[in-house]
Amino acid sequence: MTIPGNVLTDLPKNLPDELITTLLESANVRIERIVSHGHASAPDFWHDQEQHEWVIVLKGTARLRFEDGTVEINPGDFINIPAHKKHRVEWTTPDEPTIWLAVHYDTR
Amino acid sequence: MTIPGNVLTDLPKNLPDELITTLLESANVRIERIVSHGHASAPDFWHDQEQHEWVIVLKGTARLRFEDGTVEINPGDFINIPAHKKHRVEWTTPDEPTIWLAVHYDTR
C-alpha cells in the first residue's frame, strides 16, 4: 500500500496564484488543500458559497474577514463557515506558504 | 469572532486512552480529532465501518494495517479508507502525541 500524497511536502517552488488541489471528491463532501503565499481575495470580492465549508490552517497564518468581523487563523485553528456566510481572505503571511485544508459539504 | 478551537494545542497532559473529539457533526459528514500516544487498536481488533473515512496525520507517526498490507503515516500524509475496508492502528509513536484528523462521510 502506498500513501497517495502529502499536503505539507508536495509544494510547488513558485506560486503565482493560490493553489487549490482536490484531495477527495464524493457525493456530499469535497476535501481540498489550499496553498496561499501572501495571496488574498481580490479587492471587494466576497465568497458566497452554496456549500458549507470547514477549514483548518496547518501551516502559516491567515486573516479571514466576515461581514461581522475579522479572525486570525494560526496552525491548528479551525472554523466552520456556513453556506452563504460571506467571507474573504483578507491576508496571508508573506513569510511562508499558508496551507489550509477545506472540507466542503452539504446537508441535503 | 472567535476561533472555536485548535487541534494542535488543546491537548490533555495525560492520555490513558486514545482521545476522540468531534469537531463537526453534520448530516453527511463528521470531522474528528484523534489523539494517540503510543496507543494501538486492541489485539485482533479490526475496524469495519459503515462510513468512508478520510484521515490525515498532522503530528506524530502511525502505522495502519489493512488486510493487504501496512502503511506508515507521517505528518501531512493522508489516506482514504472506503467503508468496510478493514483496518487497524498497528502502532503510534511513543515519543509524542500523534494527532489525526478523520473525516467520516457517506455517499448515500
Short mmCIF file of C-alpha atoms in Angstrom, two decimals:
data_model
loop_
_atom_site.label_atom_id
_atom_site.label_comp_id
_atom_site.label_asym_id
_atom_site.label_seq_id
_atom_site.Cartn_x
_atom_site.Cartn_y
_atom_site.Cartn_z
CA MET A 1 0.00 0.00 0.00
CA THR A 2 1.22 3.48 -0.75
CA ILE A 3 0.24 6.86 0.61
CA PRO A 4 -1.49 8.93 -2.09
CA GLY A 5 0.08 12.21 -1.10
CA ASN A 6 1.34 14.62 1.49
CA VAL A 7 -0.20 18.04 1.97
CA LEU A 8 2.83 19.54 3.70
CA THR A 9 5.66 18.49 1.43
CA ASP A 10 4.29 18.42 -2.12
CA LEU A 11 4.62 22.18 -2.62
CA PRO A 12 5.49 23.99 -5.86
CA LYS A 13 8.53 26.24 -5.84
CA ASN A 14 6.74 29.18 -7.37
CA LEU A 15 3.22 30.14 -6.52
CA PRO A 16 1.97 32.95 -8.77
CA ASP A 17 -1.62 32.14 -7.80
CA GLU A 18 -3.25 30.41 -4.88
CA LEU A 19 -3.05 26.65 -5.48
CA ILE A 20 -6.15 24.51 -4.90
CA THR A 21 -5.81 20.71 -5.06
CA THR A 22 -8.78 18.38 -4.65
CA LEU A 23 -7.79 15.51 -2.33
CA LEU A 24 -11.19 13.82 -2.15
CA GLU A 25 -14.37 14.25 -4.19
CA SER A 26 -17.52 12.46 -3.15
CA ALA A 27 -21.30 12.90 -3.35
CA ASN A 28 -21.58 15.08 -0.26
CA VAL A 29 -18.06 16.17 0.50
CA ARG A 30 -15.03 17.64 -1.22
CA ILE A 31 -11.70 17.99 0.56
CA GLU A 32 -9.20 20.47 -0.80
CA ARG A 33 -5.73 21.58 0.05
CA ILE A 34 -5.27 25.31 -0.50
CA VAL A 35 -1.80 26.85 -0.56
CA SER A 36 -1.56 30.62 -0.28
CA HIS A 37 1.66 32.63 -0.13
CA GLY A 38 0.82 36.23 0.58
CA HIS A 39 -2.34 35.84 -1.51
CA ALA A 40 -5.66 37.38 -0.56
CA SER A 41 -9.10 37.54 -2.14
CA ALA A 42 -9.40 40.15 -4.89
CA PRO A 43 -10.40 43.62 -3.61
CA ASP A 44 -14.10 43.74 -2.72
CA PHE A 45 -14.55 40.06 -3.63
CA TRP A 46 -16.61 38.05 -1.16
CA HIS A 47 -17.07 34.28 -1.28
CA ASP A 48 -20.77 33.37 -1.12
CA GLN A 49 -20.92 29.58 -1.37
CA GLU A 50 -23.68 27.04 -1.87
CA GLN A 51 -21.96 24.54 0.40
CA HIS A 52 -20.79 24.77 3.98
CA GLU A 53 -17.03 24.89 4.42
CA TRP A 54 -14.98 23.70 7.40
CA VAL A 55 -11.42 24.97 7.23
CA ILE A 56 -8.25 24.45 9.22
CA VAL A 57 -4.84 26.06 8.79
CA LEU A 58 -1.97 23.56 9.06
CA LYS A 59 0.93 25.96 8.47
CA GLY A 60 1.31 29.72 8.11
CA THR A 61 -1.12 32.41 9.20
CA ALA A 62 -4.20 33.96 7.62
CA ARG A 63 -6.87 36.51 8.35
CA LEU A 64 -10.44 35.81 7.32
CA ARG A 65 -12.94 38.63 7.12
CA PHE A 66 -16.65 38.18 7.64
CA GLU A 67 -19.33 40.87 7.50
CA ASP A 68 -19.28 40.97 11.29
CA GLY A 69 -15.55 40.91 11.92
CA THR A 70 -12.12 39.52 11.23
CA VAL A 71 -10.41 36.49 12.66
CA GLU A 72 -6.75 35.47 12.62
CA ILE A 73 -6.09 31.80 11.98
CA ASN A 74 -2.90 30.10 13.11
CA PRO A 75 -1.74 26.49 12.68
CA GLY A 76 -4.27 24.10 14.18
CA ASP A 77 -7.10 26.65 14.30
CA PHE A 78 -10.32 25.55 12.62
CA ILE A 79 -13.54 27.34 11.77
CA ASN A 80 -16.85 26.37 10.20
CA ILE A 81 -18.27 28.69 7.56
CA PRO A 82 -21.97 28.01 6.91
CA ALA A 83 -23.26 28.17 3.32
CA HIS A 84 -23.85 31.74 2.14
CA LYS A 85 -21.95 33.26 5.04
CA LYS A 86 -19.97 35.85 3.13
CA HIS A 87 -16.25 35.80 3.74
CA ARG A 88 -12.97 36.78 2.16
CA VAL A 89 -9.31 36.02 2.73
CA GLU A 90 -8.05 39.37 3.95
CA TRP A 91 -4.39 38.42 4.28
CA THR A 92 -1.98 35.50 4.36
CA THR A 93 1.56 35.79 5.65
CA PRO A 94 4.23 36.60 3.05
CA ASP A 95 6.84 34.81 5.19
CA GLU A 96 5.94 31.23 4.27
CA PRO A 97 3.24 29.27 2.45
CA THR A 98 -0.06 29.06 4.32
CA ILE A 99 -1.50 25.57 3.97
CA TRP A 100 -5.22 25.10 4.52
CA LEU A 101 -7.45 22.07 4.47
CA ALA A 102 -11.03 22.83 3.39
CA VAL A 103 -13.90 20.37 3.76
CA HIS A 104 -16.85 21.47 1.61
CA TYR A 105 -20.06 19.67 2.50
CA ASP A 106 -23.79 19.97 2.19
CA THR A 107 -26.66 18.88 4.37
CA ARG A 108 -29.22 17.95 1.74
CA MET B 1 -15.48 36.46 16.01
CA THR B 2 -13.54 33.83 17.88
CA ILE B 3 -11.88 30.63 16.76
CA PRO B 4 -13.73 27.61 18.20
CA GLY B 5 -10.62 25.59 18.88
CA ASN B 6 -7.16 24.45 17.97
CA VAL B 7 -6.37 20.83 17.23
CA LEU B 8 -2.63 21.13 17.91
CA THR B 9 -2.56 22.97 21.22
CA ASP B 10 -5.61 21.84 23.19
CA LEU B 11 -4.01 18.60 24.38
CA PRO B 12 -4.54 16.88 27.73
CA LYS B 13 -1.48 16.28 29.87
CA ASN B 14 -2.30 12.63 30.49
CA LEU B 15 -3.72 10.35 27.88
CA PRO B 16 -4.65 6.97 29.36
CA ASP B 17 -6.85 6.23 26.35
CA GLU B 18 -6.97 7.48 22.80
CA LEU B 19 -8.87 10.80 22.78
CA ILE B 20 -11.55 11.39 20.15
CA THR B 21 -13.11 14.86 19.87
CA THR B 22 -15.89 15.65 17.40
CA LEU B 23 -15.13 18.97 15.71
CA LEU B 24 -18.06 18.98 13.28
CA GLU B 25 -21.19 16.86 13.06
CA SER B 26 -23.50 17.19 10.10
CA ALA B 27 -25.95 15.09 8.08
CA ASN B 28 -23.33 13.54 5.82
CA VAL B 29 -20.03 14.26 7.47
CA ARG B 30 -18.37 14.06 10.87
CA ILE B 31 -14.93 15.52 11.49
CA GLU B 32 -12.96 14.23 14.46
CA ARG B 33 -9.62 14.94 16.02
CA ILE B 34 -7.99 11.78 17.32
CA VAL B 35 -5.01 11.95 19.68
CA SER B 36 -3.00 8.78 20.21
CA HIS B 37 0.13 8.48 22.31
CA GLY B 38 1.59 5.04 21.83
CA HIS B 39 -1.94 3.64 21.54
CA ALA B 40 -2.90 0.96 19.07
CA SER B 41 -6.07 -0.98 18.30
CA ALA B 42 -6.73 -3.84 20.70
CA PRO B 43 -5.11 -7.14 19.65
CA ASP B 44 -7.01 -8.76 16.76
CA PHE B 45 -9.49 -5.87 16.63
CA TRP B 46 -10.30 -4.60 13.13
CA HIS B 47 -12.35 -1.51 12.35
CA ASP B 48 -15.14 -2.33 9.89
CA GLN B 49 -17.08 0.90 9.39
CA GLU B 50 -20.35 1.82 7.74
CA GLN B 51 -18.97 5.15 6.58
CA HIS B 52 -15.96 6.04 4.48
CA GLU B 53 -13.13 7.68 6.38
CA TRP B 54 -10.52 10.11 5.08
CA VAL B 55 -7.67 10.55 7.53
CA ILE B 56 -4.60 12.73 7.75
CA VAL B 57 -1.86 12.77 10.37
CA LEU B 58 -0.89 16.29 11.47
CA LYS B 59 1.78 15.38 14.02
CA GLY B 60 3.49 12.19 15.14
CA THR B 61 3.72 8.91 13.26
CA ALA B 62 1.40 5.92 12.92
CA ARG B 63 1.19 2.60 11.18
CA LEU B 64 -2.12 1.45 9.75
CA ARG B 65 -2.67 -2.19 8.88
CA PHE B 66 -5.05 -3.36 6.19
CA GLU B 67 -5.73 -6.92 5.14
CA ASP B 68 -3.39 -6.40 2.19
CA GLY B 69 -0.55 -4.58 3.91
CA THR B 70 0.74 -1.96 6.27
CA VAL B 71 1.37 1.72 5.67
CA GLU B 72 3.35 4.24 7.72
CA ILE B 73 1.76 7.66 8.02
CA ASN B 74 3.82 10.75 8.76
CA PRO B 75 2.73 14.38 9.22
CA GLY B 76 0.85 15.62 6.16
CA ASP B 77 0.17 12.12 4.78
CA PHE B 78 -3.47 11.40 4.03
CA ILE B 79 -5.33 8.24 3.06
CA ASN B 80 -8.91 7.37 2.17
CA ILE B 81 -10.40 4.26 3.78
CA PRO B 82 -13.56 3.11 1.98
CA ALA B 83 -16.48 1.82 4.07
CA HIS B 84 -15.99 -1.77 5.23
CA LYS B 85 -12.31 -1.82 4.32
CA LYS B 86 -10.98 -3.49 7.42
CA HIS B 87 -8.15 -1.70 9.14
CA ARG B 88 -6.45 -1.35 12.48
CA VAL B 89 -4.00 1.04 14.07
CA GLU B 90 -0.94 -1.15 14.40
CA TRP B 91 1.28 1.37 16.14
CA THR B 92 1.65 5.03 17.06
CA THR B 93 4.91 6.54 18.19
CA PRO B 94 5.52 6.62 21.95
CA ASP B 95 7.74 9.70 21.53
CA GLU B 96 4.99 12.31 21.15
CA PRO B 97 1.23 12.55 20.67
CA THR B 98 0.04 11.56 17.22
CA ILE B 99 -2.70 13.94 16.08
CA TRP B 100 -5.08 12.77 13.37
CA LEU B 101 -7.95 14.43 11.60
CA ALA B 102 -10.63 11.99 10.44
CA VAL B 103 -13.45 12.94 8.05
CA HIS B 104 -16.20 10.32 8.17
CA TYR B 105 -18.63 10.62 5.27
CA ASP B 106 -21.16 8.66 3.35
CA THR B 107 -22.30 8.68 -0.22
CA ARG B 108 -25.99 7.99 0.19
#
